[in-house]
CSV table of C-alpha atoms in Angstrom, one decimal:
chain,number,residue,atom,x,y,z
A,62,UNK,CA,-81.8,54.1,44.5
A,63,UNK,CA,-78.1,53.6,44.8
A,64,UNK,CA,-76.6,50.2,45.5
A,65,UNK,CA,-74.8,51.1,48.7
A,66,UNK,CA,-77.5,53.2,50.3
A,67,UNK,CA,-78.4,51.9,53.8
A,68,UNK,CA,-81.9,50.5,54.6
A,69,UNK,CA,-82.6,49.2,51.2
A,70,UNK,CA,-83.7,45.7,52.3
A,71,UNK,CA,-86.9,45.3,50.3
A,72,UNK,CA,-87.0,41.5,50.3
A,73,UNK,CA,-83.8,40.9,48.4
A,74,UNK,CA,-81.7,40.2,51.5
A,75,UNK,CA,-79.5,43.1,50.9
A,76,UNK,CA,-78.2,42.1,47.5
A,77,UNK,CA,-79.1,45.4,46.0
A,78,UNK,CA,-76.4,47.0,48.2
A,79,UNK,CA,-73.6,44.8,46.7
A,80,UNK,CA,-73.8,43.4,43.2
A,81,UNK,CA,-71.4,40.6,44.1
A,82,UNK,CA,-73.6,39.4,47.1
A,83,UNK,CA,-70.9,40.1,49.6
A,84,UNK,CA,-73.4,41.5,52.2
A,85,UNK,CA,-75.0,38.1,52.6
A,86,UNK,CA,-71.8,36.1,53.6
A,87,UNK,CA,-72.9,35.7,57.2
A,88,UNK,CA,-76.2,34.2,56.3
A,89,UNK,CA,-76.4,30.5,56.4
A,90,UNK,CA,-77.0,28.9,53.1
A,91,UNK,CA,-76.1,32.1,51.3
A,92,UNK,CA,-73.9,31.8,48.1
A,93,UNK,CA,-70.9,34.0,47.3
A,94,UNK,CA,-71.6,35.4,43.9
A,95,UNK,CA,-68.6,37.7,43.6
A,96,UNK,CA,-64.9,37.0,42.6
A,97,UNK,CA,-62.7,35.3,45.2
A,98,UNK,CA,-60.3,37.3,47.4
A,99,UNK,CA,-56.6,36.8,46.5
A,100,UNK,CA,-55.4,37.1,50.0
A,101,UNK,CA,-57.8,34.4,51.1
A,102,UNK,CA,-56.7,32.1,48.3
A,103,UNK,CA,-53.0,32.5,49.2
A,104,UNK,CA,-53.8,31.9,52.9
A,105,UNK,CA,-55.6,28.7,52.1
A,106,UNK,CA,-52.7,27.5,49.9
A,107,UNK,CA,-50.2,28.3,52.6
A,108,UNK,CA,-52.3,26.4,55.1
A,109,UNK,CA,-52.4,23.3,52.9
A,110,UNK,CA,-48.7,23.3,52.3
A,111,UNK,CA,-47.9,23.9,55.9
A,112,UNK,CA,-50.2,21.0,56.9
A,113,UNK,CA,-48.4,18.6,54.5
A,114,UNK,CA,-44.9,19.6,55.6
A,115,UNK,CA,-45.7,19.7,59.4
A,116,UNK,CA,-46.7,23.3,59.8
A,117,UNK,CA,-49.3,24.3,62.4
A,118,UNK,CA,-51.3,22.3,65.0
A,119,UNK,CA,-55.0,21.7,65.6
A,120,UNK,CA,-55.9,22.3,62.0
A,121,UNK,CA,-54.6,25.9,62.0
A,122,UNK,CA,-52.2,26.5,59.1
A,123,UNK,CA,-49.1,28.8,59.4
A,124,UNK,CA,-49.2,32.2,58.2
A,125,UNK,CA,-47.8,33.2,54.8
A,126,UNK,CA,-44.6,34.5,56.4
A,127,UNK,CA,-43.7,31.1,58.0
A,128,UNK,CA,-44.9,27.8,56.5
A,129,UNK,CA,-45.6,29.4,53.1
A,130,UNK,CA,-41.9,30.3,52.7
A,131,UNK,CA,-40.9,26.7,53.6
A,132,UNK,CA,-43.2,25.3,50.9
A,133,UNK,CA,-41.9,27.7,48.3
A,134,UNK,CA,-38.4,26.6,49.2
A,135,UNK,CA,-39.2,23.0,48.8
A,136,UNK,CA,-40.8,23.7,45.4
A,137,UNK,CA,-37.7,25.6,44.3
A,138,UNK,CA,-35.4,22.8,45.5
A,139,UNK,CA,-37.4,20.2,43.5
A,140,UNK,CA,-37.3,22.4,40.4
A,141,UNK,CA,-33.5,22.9,40.8
A,142,UNK,CA,-33.0,19.1,41.1
A,143,UNK,CA,-35.0,18.5,38.0
A,144,UNK,CA,-33.0,21.2,36.1
A,145,UNK,CA,-29.7,19.6,37.2
A,146,UNK,CA,-30.7,16.1,36.2
A,147,UNK,CA,-32.1,17.3,32.9
A,148,UNK,CA,-28.7,18.7,32.0
A,149,UNK,CA,-27.0,15.3,31.6
A,150,UNK,CA,-26.6,14.0,28.0
A,151,UNK,CA,-24.5,11.4,26.2
A,152,UNK,CA,-22.3,11.8,23.1
A,153,UNK,CA,-21.7,8.7,20.9
A,154,UNK,CA,-18.4,7.1,20.2
A,155,UNK,CA,-18.3,8.3,16.6
A,156,UNK,CA,-19.6,11.8,17.5
A,157,UNK,CA,-18.4,15.1,18.8
A,158,UNK,CA,-20.6,17.6,20.5
A,159,UNK,CA,-20.5,21.3,19.6
A,160,UNK,CA,-21.6,23.4,22.5
A,161,UNK,CA,-23.3,26.8,22.1
A,162,UNK,CA,-23.6,29.0,25.2
A,163,UNK,CA,-26.4,31.5,24.8
A,164,UNK,CA,-26.1,31.1,21.0
A,165,UNK,CA,-22.3,31.6,20.9
A,166,UNK,CA,-19.7,28.8,20.2
A,167,UNK,CA,-18.1,27.6,23.4
A,168,UNK,CA,-16.3,24.3,23.0
A,169,UNK,CA,-16.3,20.8,21.5
A,170,UNK,CA,-17.0,17.9,23.9
A,171,UNK,CA,-15.7,14.3,23.5
A,172,UNK,CA,-17.8,11.1,23.6
A,173,UNK,CA,-19.2,10.0,26.9
A,174,UNK,CA,-21.5,11.3,29.6
A,175,UNK,CA,-21.5,15.1,29.8
A,176,UNK,CA,-23.5,17.9,31.6
A,177,UNK,CA,-24.8,21.2,30.5
A,178,UNK,CA,-26.8,24.0,32.1
A,179,UNK,CA,-30.3,23.5,30.7
A,180,UNK,CA,-31.7,26.4,28.7
A,181,UNK,CA,-28.2,28.0,28.7
A,182,UNK,CA,-26.1,25.6,26.6
A,183,UNK,CA,-27.2,23.9,23.5
A,184,UNK,CA,-25.3,20.8,22.2
A,185,UNK,CA,-25.3,19.6,18.5
A,186,UNK,CA,-23.7,16.1,18.0
A,187,UNK,CA,-21.8,15.6,14.7
A,188,UNK,CA,-20.6,12.2,13.4
A,189,UNK,CA,-17.0,12.5,12.5
A,190,UNK,CA,-16.3,8.9,11.6
A,191,UNK,CA,-19.0,8.1,9.1
A,192,UNK,CA,-18.1,8.2,5.4
A,193,UNK,CA,-20.6,10.3,3.6
A,194,UNK,CA,-21.3,10.3,-0.1
A,195,UNK,CA,-22.7,12.7,-2.7
A,196,UNK,CA,-23.1,12.3,-6.5
A,197,UNK,CA,-22.6,15.0,-9.1
A,198,UNK,CA,-23.7,14.5,-12.8
A,199,UNK,CA,-24.8,16.5,-15.8
A,200,UNK,CA,-24.1,17.5,-19.4
A,201,UNK,CA,-20.7,19.1,-19.8
A,202,UNK,CA,-18.8,20.7,-22.6
A,203,UNK,CA,-15.4,19.2,-23.5
A,204,UNK,CA,-12.3,20.9,-24.9
A,205,UNK,CA,-13.0,19.9,-28.5
A,206,UNK,CA,-16.6,21.4,-28.2
A,207,UNK,CA,-18.4,18.1,-27.7
A,208,UNK,CA,-21.1,17.4,-25.1
A,209,UNK,CA,-20.7,14.5,-22.7
A,210,UNK,CA,-22.8,13.2,-19.8
A,211,UNK,CA,-20.5,12.7,-16.8
A,212,UNK,CA,-21.3,11.3,-13.3
A,213,UNK,CA,-18.9,11.3,-10.4
A,214,UNK,CA,-19.3,10.1,-6.7
A,215,UNK,CA,-17.4,11.9,-3.9
A,216,UNK,CA,-16.8,10.2,-0.5
A,217,UNK,CA,-16.0,12.5,2.4
A,218,UNK,CA,-16.1,12.8,6.2
A,219,UNK,CA,-16.3,15.6,8.8
A,220,UNK,CA,-12.8,16.6,10.0
A,221,UNK,CA,-13.7,19.6,12.2
A,222,UNK,CA,-17.3,19.7,13.6
A,223,UNK,CA,-17.2,23.5,14.4
A,224,UNK,CA,-16.1,24.4,10.9
A,225,UNK,CA,-18.6,22.0,9.4
A,226,UNK,CA,-21.5,23.7,11.2
A,227,UNK,CA,-20.6,27.3,11.2
A,228,UNK,CA,-17.9,28.2,8.6
A,229,UNK,CA,-20.4,27.8,5.7
A,230,UNK,CA,-24.2,27.9,5.7
A,231,UNK,CA,-24.6,24.3,4.4
A,232,UNK,CA,-21.4,22.3,4.1
A,233,UNK,CA,-23.0,19.4,2.2
A,234,UNK,CA,-24.6,21.7,-0.4
A,235,UNK,CA,-21.4,23.7,-0.7
A,236,UNK,CA,-19.4,20.5,-1.3
A,237,UNK,CA,-21.9,19.5,-4.0
A,238,UNK,CA,-21.5,22.8,-5.7
A,239,UNK,CA,-17.7,22.6,-5.4
A,240,UNK,CA,-17.7,19.1,-6.9
A,241,UNK,CA,-19.8,20.2,-9.8
A,242,UNK,CA,-17.4,23.2,-10.4
A,243,UNK,CA,-14.3,21.1,-10.2
A,244,UNK,CA,-15.7,18.4,-12.5
A,245,UNK,CA,-16.7,20.9,-15.1
A,246,UNK,CA,-13.3,22.6,-15.0
A,247,UNK,CA,-11.5,19.3,-15.6
A,248,UNK,CA,-13.9,18.1,-18.3
A,249,UNK,CA,-13.5,21.5,-20.1
A,250,UNK,CA,-9.8,20.8,-20.3
A,251,UNK,CA,-10.1,17.3,-21.7
A,252,UNK,CA,-10.9,15.8,-25.1
A,253,UNK,CA,-13.9,13.7,-25.9
A,254,UNK,CA,-12.0,10.6,-26.8
A,255,UNK,CA,-9.8,10.8,-23.7
A,256,UNK,CA,-12.9,11.1,-21.5
A,257,UNK,CA,-14.6,8.0,-23.0
A,258,UNK,CA,-11.5,5.8,-23.2
A,259,UNK,CA,-8.1,6.2,-21.7
A,260,UNK,CA,-8.2,9.4,-19.8
A,261,UNK,CA,-10.7,8.4,-17.0
A,262,UNK,CA,-8.0,7.9,-14.4
A,263,UNK,CA,-6.3,11.3,-15.0
A,264,UNK,CA,-9.7,13.0,-14.9
A,265,UNK,CA,-10.5,11.4,-11.5
A,266,UNK,CA,-7.2,12.4,-10.1
A,267,UNK,CA,-7.4,16.0,-11.4
A,268,UNK,CA,-10.9,16.4,-10.1
A,269,UNK,CA,-9.9,15.2,-6.6
A,270,UNK,CA,-7.0,17.7,-6.5
A,271,UNK,CA,-9.1,20.6,-7.7
A,272,UNK,CA,-11.9,19.7,-5.2
A,273,UNK,CA,-9.5,19.5,-2.3
A,274,UNK,CA,-8.1,23.0,-3.1
A,275,UNK,CA,-11.7,24.4,-3.1
A,276,UNK,CA,-12.5,22.7,0.2
A,277,UNK,CA,-9.3,24.0,1.8
A,278,UNK,CA,-10.0,27.5,0.6
A,279,UNK,CA,-13.5,27.6,2.0
A,280,UNK,CA,-12.3,26.0,5.2
A,281,UNK,CA,-15.4,23.7,5.4
A,282,UNK,CA,-14.0,21.3,8.0
A,283,UNK,CA,-14.5,18.4,5.5
A,284,UNK,CA,-11.9,15.8,4.4
A,285,UNK,CA,-12.3,14.3,0.9
A,286,UNK,CA,-11.6,10.6,1.1
A,287,UNK,CA,-12.1,9.4,-2.5
A,288,UNK,CA,-13.4,10.5,-5.8
A,289,UNK,CA,-14.9,7.8,-8.1
A,290,UNK,CA,-15.4,8.5,-11.8
A,291,UNK,CA,-18.7,6.5,-12.4
A,292,UNK,CA,-19.8,7.1,-15.9
A,293,UNK,CA,-19.1,9.1,-19.1
A,294,UNK,CA,-21.2,8.7,-22.2
A,295,UNK,CA,-22.2,10.8,-25.1
A,296,UNK,CA,-25.7,12.2,-25.5
A,297,UNK,CA,-28.4,9.7,-26.5
A,298,UNK,CA,-28.8,11.3,-30.0
A,299,UNK,CA,-25.3,10.3,-31.0
A,300,UNK,CA,-24.7,7.3,-28.7
A,301,UNK,CA,-24.9,4.7,-31.5
A,302,UNK,CA,-22.2,6.5,-33.6
A,303,UNK,CA,-19.9,6.8,-30.6
A,304,UNK,CA,-20.5,3.1,-29.7
A,305,UNK,CA,-19.4,2.1,-33.2
A,306,UNK,CA,-16.3,4.3,-33.0
A,307,UNK,CA,-15.5,2.9,-29.5
A,308,UNK,CA,-16.0,-0.7,-30.8
A,309,UNK,CA,-13.7,-0.1,-33.7
A,310,UNK,CA,-11.0,1.3,-31.4
A,311,UNK,CA,-11.4,-1.7,-29.1
A,312,UNK,CA,-11.1,-4.1,-32.1
A,313,UNK,CA,-8.0,-2.3,-33.3
A,314,UNK,CA,-6.5,-2.6,-29.8
A,315,UNK,CA,-7.5,-6.3,-29.6
A,316,UNK,CA,-5.9,-7.0,-33.0
A,317,UNK,CA,-2.8,-5.2,-32.0
A,318,UNK,CA,-2.5,-7.2,-28.8
A,319,UNK,CA,-3.1,-10.5,-30.7
A,320,UNK,CA,-0.3,-9.6,-33.1
A,321,UNK,CA,2.0,-8.7,-30.3
A,322,UNK,CA,1.2,-12.0,-28.6
A,323,UNK,CA,1.8,-13.9,-31.8
A,324,UNK,CA,5.1,-12.0,-32.3
A,325,UNK,CA,6.1,-12.8,-28.7
A,326,UNK,CA,5.3,-16.4,-29.3
A,327,UNK,CA,6.9,-17.0,-32.7
A,328,UNK,CA,10.1,-14.9,-32.4
A,329,UNK,CA,11.5,-16.8,-29.4
A,330,UNK,CA,10.7,-20.1,-31.1
A,331,UNK,CA,12.5,-19.0,-34.3
A,332,UNK,CA,15.4,-17.7,-32.3
A,333,UNK,CA,15.6,-21.0,-30.4
A,334,UNK,CA,15.4,-23.0,-33.6
A,335,UNK,CA,18.1,-20.9,-35.2
A,336,UNK,CA,20.3,-21.3,-32.1
A,337,UNK,CA,19.8,-25.1,-32.1
A,338,UNK,CA,20.7,-25.3,-35.8
A,339,UNK,CA,23.7,-23.2,-35.2
A,340,UNK,CA,24.8,-25.4,-32.3
A,341,UNK,CA,24.2,-28.5,-34.4
A,342,UNK,CA,26.2,-27.1,-37.3
A,343,UNK,CA,29.1,-26.2,-34.9
A,344,UNK,CA,28.9,-29.6,-33.4
A,345,UNK,CA,29.0,-31.3,-36.8
A,346,UNK,CA,31.9,-29.1,-37.9
A,347,UNK,CA,33.8,-29.9,-34.8
A,348,UNK,CA,33.0,-33.7,-35.2
A,349,UNK,CA,34.1,-33.8,-38.8
A,350,UNK,CA,37.2,-31.8,-38.2
A,351,UNK,CA,38.2,-33.9,-35.2
A,352,UNK,CA,37.4,-37.1,-37.2
A,353,UNK,CA,39.6,-35.8,-40.1
A,354,UNK,CA,42.4,-34.9,-37.6
A,355,UNK,CA,42.1,-38.4,-36.1
A,356,UNK,CA,42.3,-40.1,-39.4
A,357,UNK,CA,45.4,-38.0,-40.3
A,358,UNK,CA,47.0,-38.9,-37.0
A,359,UNK,CA,46.1,-42.6,-37.6
A,360,UNK,CA,47.6,-42.4,-41.1
A,361,UNK,CA,50.7,-40.8,-39.8
A,362,UNK,CA,51.1,-43.6,-37.4
A,363,UNK,CA,50.3,-46.2,-40.0
A,364,UNK,CA,52.7,-44.8,-42.7
A,365,UNK,CA,56.0,-46.0,-41.0
A,366,UNK,CA,54.6,-49.5,-40.5
A,367,UNK,CA,53.5,-49.7,-44.2
A,368,UNK,CA,56.9,-48.5,-45.3
A,369,UNK,CA,58.5,-51.2,-43.1
A,370,UNK,CA,56.2,-54.1,-44.3
A,371,UNK,CA,53.9,-53.1,-47.2
A,372,UNK,CA,52.5,-56.5,-47.9
A,373,UNK,CA,51.6,-57.4,-44.3
A,374,UNK,CA,50.1,-54.0,-43.7
A,375,UNK,CA,48.0,-54.1,-46.9
A,376,UNK,CA,46.6,-57.6,-46.0
A,377,UNK,CA,45.8,-56.4,-42.5
A,378,UNK,CA,44.0,-53.4,-43.8
A,379,UNK,CA,42.0,-55.5,-46.2
A,380,UNK,CA,41.0,-57.9,-43.6
A,381,UNK,CA,39.9,-55.2,-41.2
A,382,UNK,CA,37.9,-53.5,-43.9
A,383,UNK,CA,36.1,-56.7,-44.9
A,384,UNK,CA,35.4,-57.4,-41.3
A,385,UNK,CA,33.7,-54.1,-40.9
A,386,UNK,CA,31.7,-54.6,-44.1
A,387,UNK,CA,30.5,-58.1,-43.2
A,388,UNK,CA,29.7,-57.1,-39.7
A,389,UNK,CA,26.9,-54.8,-41.0
A,390,UNK,CA,25.6,-57.3,-43.6
A,391,UNK,CA,23.0,-60.0,-43.2
A,392,UNK,CA,23.9,-61.9,-46.4
A,393,UNK,CA,25.2,-65.5,-46.2
A,394,UNK,CA,27.7,-66.8,-48.8
A,395,UNK,CA,27.5,-70.5,-49.6
A,396,UNK,CA,30.0,-72.5,-51.6
A,397,UNK,CA,28.2,-73.4,-54.9
A,398,UNK,CA,30.6,-76.3,-55.7
A,399,UNK,CA,29.3,-78.5,-52.8
A,400,UNK,CA,26.6,-81.0,-53.6
A,401,UNK,CA,23.6,-82.1,-51.7
A,402,UNK,CA,21.5,-80.3,-49.2
A,403,UNK,CA,23.0,-78.0,-46.6
A,404,UNK,CA,21.7,-77.3,-43.2
A,405,UNK,CA,22.1,-73.6,-42.4
A,406,UNK,CA,21.7,-72.0,-38.9
A,407,UNK,CA,20.6,-68.4,-39.3
A,408,UNK,CA,22.3,-66.9,-36.3
A,409,UNK,CA,21.5,-63.3,-37.4
A,410,UNK,CA,17.8,-64.0,-37.4
A,411,UNK,CA,18.0,-65.8,-34.1
A,412,UNK,CA,19.8,-62.9,-32.5
A,413,UNK,CA,17.4,-60.4,-34.1
A,414,UNK,CA,14.4,-62.3,-32.8
A,415,UNK,CA,15.8,-62.5,-29.3
A,416,UNK,CA,16.5,-58.7,-29.2
A,417,UNK,CA,13.0,-57.9,-30.5
A,418,UNK,CA,11.1,-59.9,-27.8
A,419,UNK,CA,9.6,-58.0,-24.8
A,420,UNK,CA,8.6,-59.1,-21.3
A,421,UNK,CA,10.4,-62.4,-21.7
A,422,UNK,CA,8.0,-63.6,-24.4
A,423,UNK,CA,9.5,-66.3,-26.6
A,424,UNK,CA,8.5,-66.4,-30.2
A,425,UNK,CA,8.4,-69.8,-31.9
A,426,UNK,CA,10.9,-69.9,-34.8
A,427,UNK,CA,12.4,-72.8,-36.8
A,428,UNK,CA,15.8,-73.7,-35.6
A,429,UNK,CA,17.0,-74.8,-39.0
A,430,UNK,CA,15.8,-73.7,-42.4
A,431,UNK,CA,16.2,-76.1,-45.2
A,432,UNK,CA,18.0,-74.6,-48.2
A,433,UNK,CA,16.4,-75.5,-51.4
A,434,UNK,CA,19.0,-76.1,-54.2
A,435,UNK,CA,18.0,-75.5,-57.8
A,436,UNK,CA,20.4,-77.0,-60.5
A,437,UNK,CA,21.2,-74.8,-63.5
A,438,UNK,CA,22.6,-76.0,-66.8
A,439,UNK,CA,25.2,-73.8,-68.5
A,440,UNK,CA,24.2,-73.1,-72.1
A,441,UNK,CA,27.5,-71.5,-73.0
A,442,UNK,CA,29.7,-74.6,-72.1
A,443,UNK,CA,31.4,-76.1,-75.2
A,444,UNK,CA,32.1,-79.4,-73.4
A,445,UNK,CA,28.9,-81.5,-73.3
A,446,UNK,CA,30.3,-83.9,-70.7
A,447,UNK,CA,31.2,-81.1,-68.3
A,448,UNK,CA,28.2,-79.8,-66.3
A,449,UNK,CA,28.2,-77.3,-63.6
A,450,UNK,CA,25.5,-76.8,-61.1
A,451,UNK,CA,25.0,-73.6,-59.3
A,452,UNK,CA,23.5,-73.8,-55.9
A,453,UNK,CA,21.6,-70.8,-54.4
A,454,UNK,CA,20.3,-70.8,-51.0
A,455,UNK,CA,16.8,-69.5,-50.3
A,456,UNK,CA,15.5,-68.8,-46.8
């Protein structure tokens, strides 16, 4: 029998007429076995929303054309408010924000609080003040066909955020490749000895200039701050031989500097000594010449006086000469014809002892020294009655 034929109520309460059991909705205690009605669901939802927001009286909710529209509007307002507040974002002091609108570049925003339409604009912050660093190293071939291991460090910062993000696929990796290319080009034009010793500064400068040209040509939005030449060494297989050669070069340079230092020290001293001897010789020459001229002038003044009174002038010259001689002599002459003991006052010793004392210390000296006289008999005298005694004074 078909499901919807009338009169088929054979004890199953009419369920055979409707597979969902909708024929038994009016019975008490009956259960709805079919799917819910969509109109009924929407009506119940509208009634609940209308009751919460003041719609309907006496438990009767508004229809879907009145209170339901109000509830949907409130939900839409809340969603819009959430969307507006979700659009606020902050860019740091050292950053710049690159804005993409629907996937296309729009602008660059400055630090601070900004707003964007959510799901429409996308912001990528880029730090433009931080100094970044990358290192490039490897085995490289020199101009004289030697192999050297070189390492170089590059410091850079982002100058243009848009170019840094979109001009090249990966700006950092592109800069690493450009550094390696520039370094190999410079090392290929340099000699091995220059790389290991004196040419490090020129290699660093040439590498920086070449790298800046590459960066400018690619328009990466990157500014190269510094290039540091870290290390250059030969391969490990020949490192000992290169170390010996480097040590010999350093020893040669050290010996050369020591010789130059000795030269710079001894030559000025020799020049000063020669200059001093020359000045002393000139001074001695002038002193002798001036003394000779003075003696000539004195003689010329003395000649007329001598011509006027030769005897008097001769005696005066003799006395003056003897006075000078005895002034510089410490000998004492005693008359040998006098007899007996003679008390002698050694004035020269007294004056010498007084000049030699320091800090007013008085040295005890004898005031008088007794002179011991020793008689001597003349063996060559022919007269036995005549006897001469010689007296010599001893201190």
